[in-house]
Amino acid sequence: MQIDMLGPLVAHENGILVTPIARKPRQVFSLLALHAGAVVKVPALIEELWGTRPPASALTTLQTYILQVRRGITVALGASHNGPAKDVLRTCYGGYVLDVDPANTDVHAYERLVEAGRQAAEEGDLEAASALQTRALGLWRGDALVDVHAGMRIEMEVARLEESRLGVLEAHLETELRLGRHAGLLPELSALTARHPMHENLWALFMVALHRSGRTSQALEAFIKLRRTLVRELGVEPSARLQNLQHAILRADPEIDVVGAGIPTAAGLGV
């Protein structure tokens, strides 16, 4: 079974779609898929479906949803499978397990690529790091489980994945900056800073890319825009790191233009 969750939920078995249609079975399947190969306890499933106030019939109703998910799997397995669907969605002590190799989920593939990219960056192989980061980000087809009604448990997993996605995107942008591809980053960084108006690291990347592209005045304008937003929304000034970067741009510090470097540090800028 192949399960994709980095976007709309899609699950196939033997080329047949097994994704549940009804809302609650879809939630159950999604939570089990997020923990493919591991037992998900009944209390966790109940909390996902009904929060902290489950109905008296919660356990019986959950069992009904499990049966509905198994029916879809049964159709997909057909005569080519020697065992019933309950061998795929197994009942275990205290819970259920979707007995699918985690490697058959896009979440696992994404996390494997992210780790490989991190290791390549640490080893200084920027070209490999960039390629791996690109492949990892390419697995996303939209917001994670965007078409699944999410309870507390799925919301936490989605938040974790989305935070990881933004972190990988930042790492990729900095890798590209270190490879000297600053000009090509400008459209994406312009859109990202508009979408994340108080995200200092994205603004720092944007400032460096603008400066290296010969658009120093716009780099300084970007700092002013960020400062106004932070003061208006939070009542705080940009961090010392961003202020140091602004000062370095003002005095045309050569450290900013070093190819192979990302966002210059305060130490590197001599401040």
PDB file of C-alpha atoms in Angstrom:
ATOM      1  CA  MET A   1       0.000   0.000   0.000  1.00  0.00           C
ATOM      2  CA  GLN A   2       1.259   3.485  -0.916  1.00  0.00           C
ATOM      3  CA  ILE A   3      -0.015   6.330   1.245  1.00  0.00           C
ATOM      4  CA  ASP A   4       0.518  10.018   0.455  1.00  0.00           C
ATOM      5  CA  MET A   5      -0.266  12.630   3.120  1.00  0.00           C
ATOM      6  CA  LEU A   6       1.810  15.671   2.128  1.00  0.00           C
ATOM      7  CA  GLY A   7      -1.201  17.218   0.464  1.00  0.00           C
ATOM      8  CA  PRO A   8      -4.618  15.589  -0.027  1.00  0.00           C
ATOM      9  CA  LEU A   9      -4.837  12.084   1.453  1.00  0.00           C
ATOM     10  CA  VAL A  10      -4.349   9.414  -1.211  1.00  0.00           C
ATOM     11  CA  ALA A  11      -3.900   5.687  -0.538  1.00  0.00           C
ATOM     12  CA  HIS A  12      -3.600   2.914  -3.129  1.00  0.00           C
ATOM     13  CA  GLU A  13      -3.436  -0.859  -2.847  1.00  0.00           C
ATOM     14  CA  ASN A  14      -2.916  -2.905  -6.026  1.00  0.00           C
ATOM     15  CA  GLY A  15      -3.622   0.248  -8.004  1.00  0.00           C
ATOM     16  CA  ILE A  16      -7.041   0.636  -6.366  1.00  0.00           C
ATOM     17  CA  LEU A  17      -7.891   3.691  -4.294  1.00  0.00           C
ATOM     18  CA  VAL A  18      -8.560   2.692  -0.668  1.00  0.00           C
ATOM     19  CA  THR A  19      -8.870   6.171   0.833  1.00  0.00           C
ATOM     20  CA  PRO A  20     -12.049   6.316   2.955  1.00  0.00           C
ATOM     21  CA  ILE A  21     -14.627   8.862   1.852  1.00  0.00           C
ATOM     22  CA  ALA A  22     -16.612   9.383   5.071  1.00  0.00           C
ATOM     23  CA  ARG A  23     -15.133  11.940   7.472  1.00  0.00           C
ATOM     24  CA  LYS A  24     -14.606   9.863  10.614  1.00  0.00           C
ATOM     25  CA  PRO A  25     -13.172   6.747   8.925  1.00  0.00           C
ATOM     26  CA  ARG A  26     -10.909   9.108   6.992  1.00  0.00           C
ATOM     27  CA  GLN A  27      -9.644  10.518  10.296  1.00  0.00           C
ATOM     28  CA  VAL A  28      -9.028   7.045  11.659  1.00  0.00           C
ATOM     29  CA  PHE A  29      -7.140   5.979   8.550  1.00  0.00           C
ATOM     30  CA  SER A  30      -5.048   9.168   8.554  1.00  0.00           C
ATOM     31  CA  LEU A  31      -3.951   8.805  12.170  1.00  0.00           C
ATOM     32  CA  LEU A  32      -3.053   5.154  11.611  1.00  0.00           C
ATOM     33  CA  ALA A  33      -1.164   6.062   8.425  1.00  0.00           C
ATOM     34  CA  LEU A  34       0.827   8.759  10.223  1.00  0.00           C
ATOM     35  CA  HIS A  35       2.015   5.989  12.539  1.00  0.00           C
ATOM     36  CA  ALA A  36       2.252   3.245   9.902  1.00  0.00           C
ATOM     37  CA  GLY A  37       3.646   0.023  11.329  1.00  0.00           C
ATOM     38  CA  ALA A  38       3.111   1.146  14.934  1.00  0.00           C
ATOM     39  CA  VAL A  39       0.237   0.564  17.338  1.00  0.00           C
ATOM     40  CA  VAL A  40      -2.122   3.482  17.846  1.00  0.00           C
ATOM     41  CA  LYS A  41      -3.908   3.074  21.152  1.00  0.00           C
ATOM     42  CA  VAL A  42      -7.696   3.216  21.354  1.00  0.00           C
ATOM     43  CA  PRO A  43      -7.672   6.281  23.667  1.00  0.00           C
ATOM     44  CA  ALA A  44      -5.609   8.176  21.079  1.00  0.00           C
ATOM     45  CA  LEU A  45      -8.102   7.323  18.329  1.00  0.00           C
ATOM     46  CA  ILE A  46     -11.035   8.315  20.506  1.00  0.00           C
ATOM     47  CA  GLU A  47      -9.367  11.601  21.412  1.00  0.00           C
ATOM     48  CA  GLU A  48      -8.743  12.313  17.741  1.00  0.00           C
ATOM     49  CA  LEU A  49     -12.376  11.662  16.838  1.00  0.00           C
ATOM     50  CA  TRP A  50     -14.184  13.281  19.762  1.00  0.00           C
ATOM     51  CA  GLY A  51     -11.688  15.287  21.778  1.00  0.00           C
ATOM     52  CA  THR A  52     -12.014  15.256  25.543  1.00  0.00           C
ATOM     53  CA  ARG A  53     -15.768  14.561  25.524  1.00  0.00           C
ATOM     54  CA  PRO A  54     -16.365  11.265  23.718  1.00  0.00           C
ATOM     55  CA  PRO A  55     -19.881   9.817  23.619  1.00  0.00           C
ATOM     56  CA  ALA A  56     -20.766   6.756  25.661  1.00  0.00           C
ATOM     57  CA  SER A  57     -20.818   4.757  22.416  1.00  0.00           C
ATOM     58  CA  ALA A  58     -17.303   5.867  21.384  1.00  0.00           C
ATOM     59  CA  LEU A  59     -15.676   2.426  21.513  1.00  0.00           C
ATOM     60  CA  THR A  60     -18.450   0.720  19.551  1.00  0.00           C
ATOM     61  CA  THR A  61     -18.537   3.520  17.003  1.00  0.00           C
ATOM     62  CA  LEU A  62     -14.749   3.379  16.582  1.00  0.00           C
ATOM     63  CA  GLN A  63     -15.002  -0.332  15.845  1.00  0.00           C
ATOM     64  CA  THR A  64     -17.567   0.483  13.151  1.00  0.00           C
ATOM     65  CA  TYR A  65     -15.182   2.943  11.563  1.00  0.00           C
ATOM     66  CA  ILE A  66     -12.394   0.358  11.610  1.00  0.00           C
ATOM     67  CA  LEU A  67     -14.691  -2.082   9.785  1.00  0.00           C
ATOM     68  CA  GLN A  68     -15.467   0.551   7.159  1.00  0.00           C
ATOM     69  CA  VAL A  69     -11.782   1.139   6.509  1.00  0.00           C
ATOM     70  CA  ARG A  70     -11.199  -2.625   6.253  1.00  0.00           C
ATOM     71  CA  ARG A  71     -13.946  -2.980   3.680  1.00  0.00           C
ATOM     72  CA  GLY A  72     -12.122  -0.600   1.355  1.00  0.00           C
ATOM     73  CA  ILE A  73      -8.892  -2.532   1.838  1.00  0.00           C
ATOM     74  CA  THR A  74     -10.680  -5.841   1.174  1.00  0.00           C
ATOM     75  CA  VAL A  75     -11.892  -4.623  -2.218  1.00  0.00           C
ATOM     76  CA  ALA A  76      -8.377  -3.544  -3.156  1.00  0.00           C
ATOM     77  CA  LEU A  77      -6.736  -6.776  -1.985  1.00  0.00           C
ATOM     78  CA  GLY A  78      -9.020  -8.954  -4.042  1.00  0.00           C
ATOM     79  CA  ALA A  79      -8.165 -12.558  -4.757  1.00  0.00           C
ATOM     80  CA  SER A  80      -4.433 -11.830  -5.048  1.00  0.00           C
ATOM     81  CA  HIS A  81      -4.081 -11.624  -1.271  1.00  0.00           C
ATOM     82  CA  ASN A  82      -4.094 -14.751   0.872  1.00  0.00           C
ATOM     83  CA  GLY A  83      -5.264 -13.050   4.066  1.00  0.00           C
ATOM     84  CA  PRO A  84      -8.142 -10.741   4.933  1.00  0.00           C
ATOM     85  CA  ALA A  85      -7.961  -6.982   5.384  1.00  0.00           C
ATOM     86  CA  LYS A  86      -7.635  -7.465   9.125  1.00  0.00           C
ATOM     87  CA  ASP A  87      -4.065  -8.615   8.422  1.00  0.00           C
ATOM     88  CA  VAL A  88      -3.381  -5.145   7.022  1.00  0.00           C
ATOM     89  CA  LEU A  89      -5.335  -3.148   9.587  1.00  0.00           C
ATOM     90  CA  ARG A  90      -4.657  -5.331  12.601  1.00  0.00           C
ATOM     91  CA  THR A  91      -6.254  -5.330  16.014  1.00  0.00           C
ATOM     92  CA  CYS A  92      -3.566  -5.336  18.685  1.00  0.00           C
ATOM     93  CA  TYR A  93      -3.665  -5.256  22.440  1.00  0.00           C
ATOM     94  CA  GLY A  94      -5.124  -1.874  23.331  1.00  0.00           C
ATOM     95  CA  GLY A  95      -5.283  -0.501  19.817  1.00  0.00           C
ATOM     96  CA  TYR A  96      -4.831  -0.936  16.077  1.00  0.00           C
ATOM     97  CA  VAL A  97      -1.912  -0.940  13.656  1.00  0.00           C
ATOM     98  CA  LEU A  98      -1.884  -0.246   9.934  1.00  0.00           C
ATOM     99  CA  ASP A  99       0.641  -2.899   8.965  1.00  0.00           C
ATOM    100  CA  VAL A 100       2.240  -0.949   6.142  1.00  0.00           C
ATOM    101  CA  ASP A 101       5.953  -0.402   5.674  1.00  0.00           C
ATOM    102  CA  PRO A 102       6.569   3.250   6.669  1.00  0.00           C
ATOM    103  CA  ALA A 103       8.813   3.490   3.586  1.00  0.00           C
ATOM    104  CA  ASN A 104       5.607   3.316   1.516  1.00  0.00           C
ATOM    105  CA  THR A 105       4.432   6.683   2.854  1.00  0.00           C
ATOM    106  CA  ASP A 106       5.487  10.036   1.435  1.00  0.00           C
ATOM    107  CA  VAL A 107       6.037  11.316   4.985  1.00  0.00           C
ATOM    108  CA  HIS A 108       8.759   8.725   5.559  1.00  0.00           C
ATOM    109  CA  ALA A 109      10.319   9.433   2.159  1.00  0.00           C
ATOM    110  CA  TYR A 110      10.303  13.160   2.922  1.00  0.00           C
ATOM    111  CA  GLU A 111      11.940  12.739   6.334  1.00  0.00           C
ATOM    112  CA  ARG A 112      14.574  10.395   4.888  1.00  0.00           C
ATOM    113  CA  LEU A 113      15.493  12.975   2.215  1.00  0.00           C
ATOM    114  CA  VAL A 114      15.572  15.760   4.806  1.00  0.00           C
ATOM    115  CA  GLU A 115      18.043  13.833   6.953  1.00  0.00           C
ATOM    116  CA  ALA A 116      20.218  13.007   3.956  1.00  0.00           C
ATOM    117  CA  GLY A 117      20.199  16.676   2.945  1.00  0.00           C
ATOM    118  CA  ARG A 118      21.171  17.750   6.453  1.00  0.00           C
ATOM    119  CA  GLN A 119      24.113  15.338   6.458  1.00  0.00           C
ATOM    120  CA  ALA A 120      25.265  16.510   3.028  1.00  0.00           C
ATOM    121  CA  ALA A 121      25.164  20.140   4.184  1.00  0.00           C
ATOM    122  CA  GLU A 122      27.157  19.288   7.301  1.00  0.00           C
ATOM    123  CA  GLU A 123      29.778  17.596   5.121  1.00  0.00           C
ATOM    124  CA  GLY A 124      30.006  20.665   2.893  1.00  0.00           C
ATOM    125  CA  ASP A 125      28.541  19.021  -0.208  1.00  0.00           C
ATOM    126  CA  LEU A 126      26.233  21.913  -1.086  1.00  0.00           C
ATOM    127  CA  GLU A 127      25.212  20.618  -4.509  1.00  0.00           C
ATOM    128  CA  ALA A 128      24.056  17.304  -3.019  1.00  0.00           C
ATOM    129  CA  ALA A 129      22.331  19.087  -0.139  1.00  0.00           C
ATOM    130  CA  SER A 130      20.440  21.333  -2.550  1.00  0.00           C
ATOM    131  CA  ALA A 131      19.357  18.389  -4.710  1.00  0.00           C
ATOM    132  CA  LEU A 132      18.128  16.404  -1.701  1.00  0.00           C
ATOM    133  CA  GLN A 133      16.280  19.399  -0.260  1.00  0.00           C
ATOM    134  CA  THR A 134      14.645  20.002  -3.635  1.00  0.00           C
ATOM    135  CA  ARG A 135      13.482  16.387  -3.789  1.00  0.00           C
ATOM    136  CA  ALA A 136      12.132  16.541  -0.239  1.00  0.00           C
ATOM    137  CA  LEU A 137      10.162  19.729  -0.887  1.00  0.00           C
ATOM    138  CA  GLY A 138       8.956  18.313  -4.207  1.00  0.00           C
ATOM    139  CA  LEU A 139       7.013  15.593  -2.379  1.00  0.00           C
ATOM    140  CA  TRP A 140       4.616  18.210  -1.016  1.00  0.00           C
ATOM    141  CA  ARG A 141       1.413  18.605  -3.052  1.00  0.00           C
ATOM    142  CA  GLY A 142      -0.192  21.219  -0.790  1.00  0.00           C
ATOM    143  CA  ASP A 143      -0.819  21.465   2.947  1.00  0.00           C
ATOM    144  CA  ALA A 144      -0.459  18.150   4.772  1.00  0.00           C
ATOM    145  CA  LEU A 145      -3.735  16.165   4.942  1.00  0.00           C
ATOM    146  CA  VAL A 146      -5.516  19.242   3.659  1.00  0.00           C
ATOM    147  CA  ASP A 147      -8.740  17.336   2.903  1.00  0.00           C
ATOM    148  CA  VAL A 148      -8.944  15.504   6.249  1.00  0.00           C
ATOM    149  CA  HIS A 149     -10.987  16.830   9.163  1.00  0.00           C
ATOM    150  CA  ALA A 150      -8.307  17.024  11.844  1.00  0.00           C
ATOM    151  CA  GLY A 151      -8.763  16.475  15.541  1.00  0.00           C
ATOM    152  CA  MET A 152      -6.188  17.110  18.238  1.00  0.00           C
ATOM    153  CA  ARG A 153      -3.815  14.272  17.307  1.00  0.00           C
ATOM    154  CA  ILE A 154      -3.726  14.898  13.565  1.00  0.00           C
ATOM    155  CA  GLU A 155      -3.446  18.649  14.121  1.00  0.00           C
ATOM    156  CA  MET A 156      -0.275  18.104  16.154  1.00  0.00           C
ATOM    157  CA  GLU A 157       1.239  15.893  13.458  1.00  0.00           C
ATOM    158  CA  VAL A 158       0.298  18.337  10.697  1.00  0.00           C
ATOM    159  CA  ALA A 159       1.800  21.235  12.663  1.00  0.00           C
ATOM    160  CA  ARG A 160       5.013  19.254  13.102  1.00  0.00           C
ATOM    161  CA  LEU A 161       5.219  18.470   9.392  1.00  0.00           C
ATOM    162  CA  GLU A 162       4.453  22.033   8.315  1.00  0.00           C
ATOM    163  CA  GLU A 163       7.098  23.399  10.689  1.00  0.00           C
ATOM    164  CA  SER A 164       9.570  20.906   9.254  1.00  0.00           C
ATOM    165  CA  ARG A 165       8.634  21.968   5.733  1.00  0.00           C
ATOM    166  CA  LEU A 166       9.337  25.628   6.490  1.00  0.00           C
ATOM    167  CA  GLY A 167      12.638  24.708   8.121  1.00  0.00           C
ATOM    168  CA  VAL A 168      13.717  22.665   5.102  1.00  0.00           C
ATOM    169  CA  LEU A 169      12.680  25.502   2.805  1.00  0.00           C
ATOM    170  CA  GLU A 170      14.839  27.918   4.815  1.00  0.00           C
ATOM    171  CA  ALA A 171      17.769  25.504   4.709  1.00  0.00           C
ATOM    172  CA  HIS A 172      17.338  25.091   0.947  1.00  0.00           C
ATOM    173  CA  LEU A 173      17.244  28.840   0.357  1.00  0.00           C
ATOM    174  CA  GLU A 174      20.405  29.318   2.388  1.00  0.00           C
ATOM    175  CA  THR A 175      22.097  26.475   0.513  1.00  0.00           C
ATOM    176  CA  GLU A 176      21.207  28.136  -2.788  1.00  0.00           C
ATOM    177  CA  LEU A 177      22.516  31.442  -1.448  1.00  0.00           C
ATOM    178  CA  ARG A 178      25.793  29.779  -0.518  1.00  0.00           C
ATOM    179  CA  LEU A 179      26.001  28.375  -4.046  1.00  0.00           C
ATOM    180  CA  GLY A 180      25.824  31.908  -5.443  1.00  0.00           C
ATOM    181  CA  ARG A 181      22.302  31.600  -6.861  1.00  0.00           C
ATOM    182  CA  HIS A 182      21.026  34.735  -5.124  1.00  0.00           C
ATOM    183  CA  ALA A 183      19.379  36.341  -8.158  1.00  0.00           C
ATOM    184  CA  GLY A 184      17.204  33.318  -8.804  1.00  0.00           C
ATOM    185  CA  LEU A 185      15.973  33.340  -5.206  1.00  0.00           C
ATOM    186  CA  LEU A 186      14.481  36.831  -5.289  1.00  0.00           C
ATOM    187  CA  PRO A 187      10.963  36.010  -6.575  1.00  0.00           C
ATOM    188  CA  GLU A 188      10.505  33.199  -4.057  1.00  0.00           C
ATOM    189  CA  LEU A 189      11.902  35.213  -1.151  1.00  0.00           C
ATOM    190  CA  SER A 190       9.695  38.161  -2.066  1.00  0.00           C
ATOM    191  CA  ALA A 191       6.625  35.916  -1.885  1.00  0.00           C
ATOM    192  CA  LEU A 192       7.769  34.183   1.317  1.00  0.00           C
ATOM    193  CA  THR A 193       8.435  37.407   3.216  1.00  0.00           C
ATOM    194  CA  ALA A 194       4.989  38.655   2.190  1.00  0.00           C
ATOM    195  CA  ARG A 195       3.488  35.406   3.504  1.00  0.00           C
ATOM    196  CA  HIS A 196       5.606  35.442   6.692  1.00  0.00           C
ATOM    197  CA  PRO A 197       5.972  39.174   7.454  1.00  0.00           C
ATOM    198  CA  MET A 198       7.645  38.643  10.865  1.00  0.00           C
ATOM    199  CA  HIS A 199       9.924  35.721  10.012  1.00  0.00           C
ATOM    200  CA  GLU A 200      13.361  37.266  10.557  1.00  0.00           C
ATOM    201  CA  ASN A 201      15.424  34.525   8.931  1.00  0.00           C
ATOM    202  CA  LEU A 202      13.514  34.797   5.662  1.00  0.00           C
ATOM    203  CA  TRP A 203      13.974  38.570   5.696  1.00  0.00           C
ATOM    204  CA  ALA A 204      17.704  38.141   6.376  1.00  0.00           C
ATOM    205  CA  LEU A 205      18.003  35.806   3.388  1.00  0.00           C
ATOM    206  CA  PHE A 206      16.045  38.302   1.279  1.00  0.00           C
ATOM    207  CA  MET A 207      18.305  41.176   2.352  1.00  0.00           C
ATOM    208  CA  VAL A 208      21.481  39.262   1.511  1.00  0.00           C
ATOM    209  CA  ALA A 209      20.095  38.080  -1.843  1.00  0.00           C
ATOM    210  CA  LEU A 210      19.047  41.629  -2.773  1.00  0.00           C
ATOM    211  CA  HIS A 211      22.418  43.075  -1.796  1.00  0.00           C
ATOM    212  CA  ARG A 212      24.357  40.408  -3.715  1.00  0.00           C
ATOM    213  CA  SER A 213      22.153  41.076  -6.742  1.00  0.00           C
ATOM    214  CA  GLY A 214      23.190  44.760  -6.775  1.00  0.00           C
ATOM    215  CA  ARG A 215      19.944  45.961  -5.175  1.00  0.00           C
ATOM    216  CA  THR A 216      21.369  47.329  -1.936  1.00  0.00           C
ATOM    217  CA  SER A 217      18.777  50.088  -1.546  1.00  0.00           C
ATOM    218  CA  GLN A 218      15.995  47.503  -1.685  1.00  0.00           C
ATOM    219  CA  ALA A 219      17.821  45.358   0.879  1.00  0.00           C
ATOM    220  CA  LEU A 220      17.818  48.324   3.274  1.00  0.00           C
ATOM    221  CA  GLU A 221      14.160  49.029   2.475  1.00  0.00           C
ATOM    222  CA  ALA A 222      13.379  45.413   3.357  1.00  0.00           C
ATOM    223  CA  PHE A 223      14.901  45.927   6.800  1.00  0.00           C
ATOM    224  CA  ILE A 224      12.801  49.063   7.334  1.00  0.00           C
ATOM    225  CA  LYS A 225       9.658  47.193   6.316  1.00  0.00           C
ATOM    226  CA  LEU A 226      10.413  44.337   8.701  1.00  0.00           C
ATOM    227  CA  ARG A 227      11.168  46.777  11.544  1.00  0.00           C
ATOM    228  CA  ARG A 228       7.869  48.620  11.034  1.00  0.00           C
ATOM    229  CA  THR A 229       5.954  45.351  11.114  1.00  0.00           C
ATOM    230  CA  LEU A 230       7.652  44.107  14.288  1.00  0.00           C
ATOM    231  CA  VAL A 231       7.185  47.418  16.100  1.00  0.00           C
ATOM    232  CA  ARG A 232       3.547  47.690  15.049  1.00  0.00           C
ATOM    233  CA  GLU A 233       2.550  44.093  15.726  1.00  0.00           C
ATOM    234  CA  LEU A 234       4.774  43.120  18.659  1.00  0.00           C
ATOM    235  CA  GLY A 235       6.285  46.311  19.990  1.00  0.00           C
ATOM    236  CA  VAL A 236       9.837  44.979  19.516  1.00  0.00           C
ATOM    237  CA  GLU A 237      12.845  45.886  17.406  1.00  0.00           C
ATOM    238  CA  PRO A 238      14.503  43.431  14.983  1.00  0.00           C
ATOM    239  CA  SER A 239      17.028  41.131  16.599  1.00  0.00           C
ATOM    240  CA  ALA A 240      20.657  42.141  17.017  1.00  0.00           C
ATOM    241  CA  ARG A 241      21.483  39.721  14.189  1.00  0.00           C
ATOM    242  CA  LEU A 242      19.262  41.617  11.745  1.00  0.00           C
ATOM    243  CA  GLN A 243      20.502  44.991  12.935  1.00  0.00           C
ATOM    244  CA  ASN A 244      24.085  43.846  12.483  1.00  0.00           C
ATOM    245  CA  LEU A 245      23.248  42.723   8.958  1.00  0.00           C
ATOM    246  CA  GLN A 246      21.703  46.116   8.192  1.00  0.00           C
ATOM    247  CA  HIS A 247      24.806  47.917   9.485  1.00  0.00           C
ATOM    248  CA  ALA A 248      27.052  45.634   7.437  1.00  0.00           C
ATOM    249  CA  ILE A 249      25.081  46.420   4.269  1.00  0.00           C
ATOM    250  CA  LEU A 250      25.284  50.142   5.023  1.00  0.00           C
ATOM    251  CA  ARG A 251      29.069  50.019   5.243  1.00  0.00           C
ATOM    252  CA  ALA A 252      29.414  47.553   2.329  1.00  0.00           C
ATOM    253  CA  ASP A 253      31.118  44.924   4.459  1.00  0.00           C
ATOM    254  CA  PRO A 254      32.853  42.517   2.024  1.00  0.00           C
ATOM    255  CA  GLU A 255      31.883  39.537   4.219  1.00  0.00           C
ATOM    256  CA  ILE A 256      28.335  39.770   2.846  1.00  0.00           C
ATOM    257  CA  ASP A 257      29.521  39.034  -0.669  1.00  0.00           C
ATOM    258  CA  VAL A 258      31.577  35.953   0.152  1.00  0.00           C
ATOM    259  CA  VAL A 259      30.495  33.119  -2.152  1.00  0.00           C
ATOM    260  CA  GLY A 260      29.948  29.915  -0.212  1.00  0.00           C
ATOM    261  CA  ALA A 261      28.662  31.783   2.842  1.00  0.00           C
ATOM    262  CA  GLY A 262      25.049  32.079   3.860  1.00  0.00           C
ATOM    263  CA  ILE A 263      23.770  34.801   6.169  1.00  0.00           C
ATOM    264  CA  PRO A 264      26.887  36.368   7.683  1.00  0.00           C
ATOM    265  CA  THR A 265      27.181  36.046  11.452  1.00  0.00           C
ATOM    266  CA  ALA A 266      27.862  38.910  13.800  1.00  0.00           C
ATOM    267  CA  ALA A 267      31.352  37.508  14.368  1.00  0.00           C
ATOM    268  CA  GLY A 268      32.017  37.322  10.633  1.00  0.00           C
ATOM    269  CA  LEU A 269      30.862  40.907  10.219  1.00  0.00           C
ATOM    270  CA  GLY A 270      33.260  42.114  12.868  1.00  0.00           C
ATOM    271  CA  VAL A 271      30.533  43.374  15.199  1.00  0.00           C
TER     272      VAL A 271
END
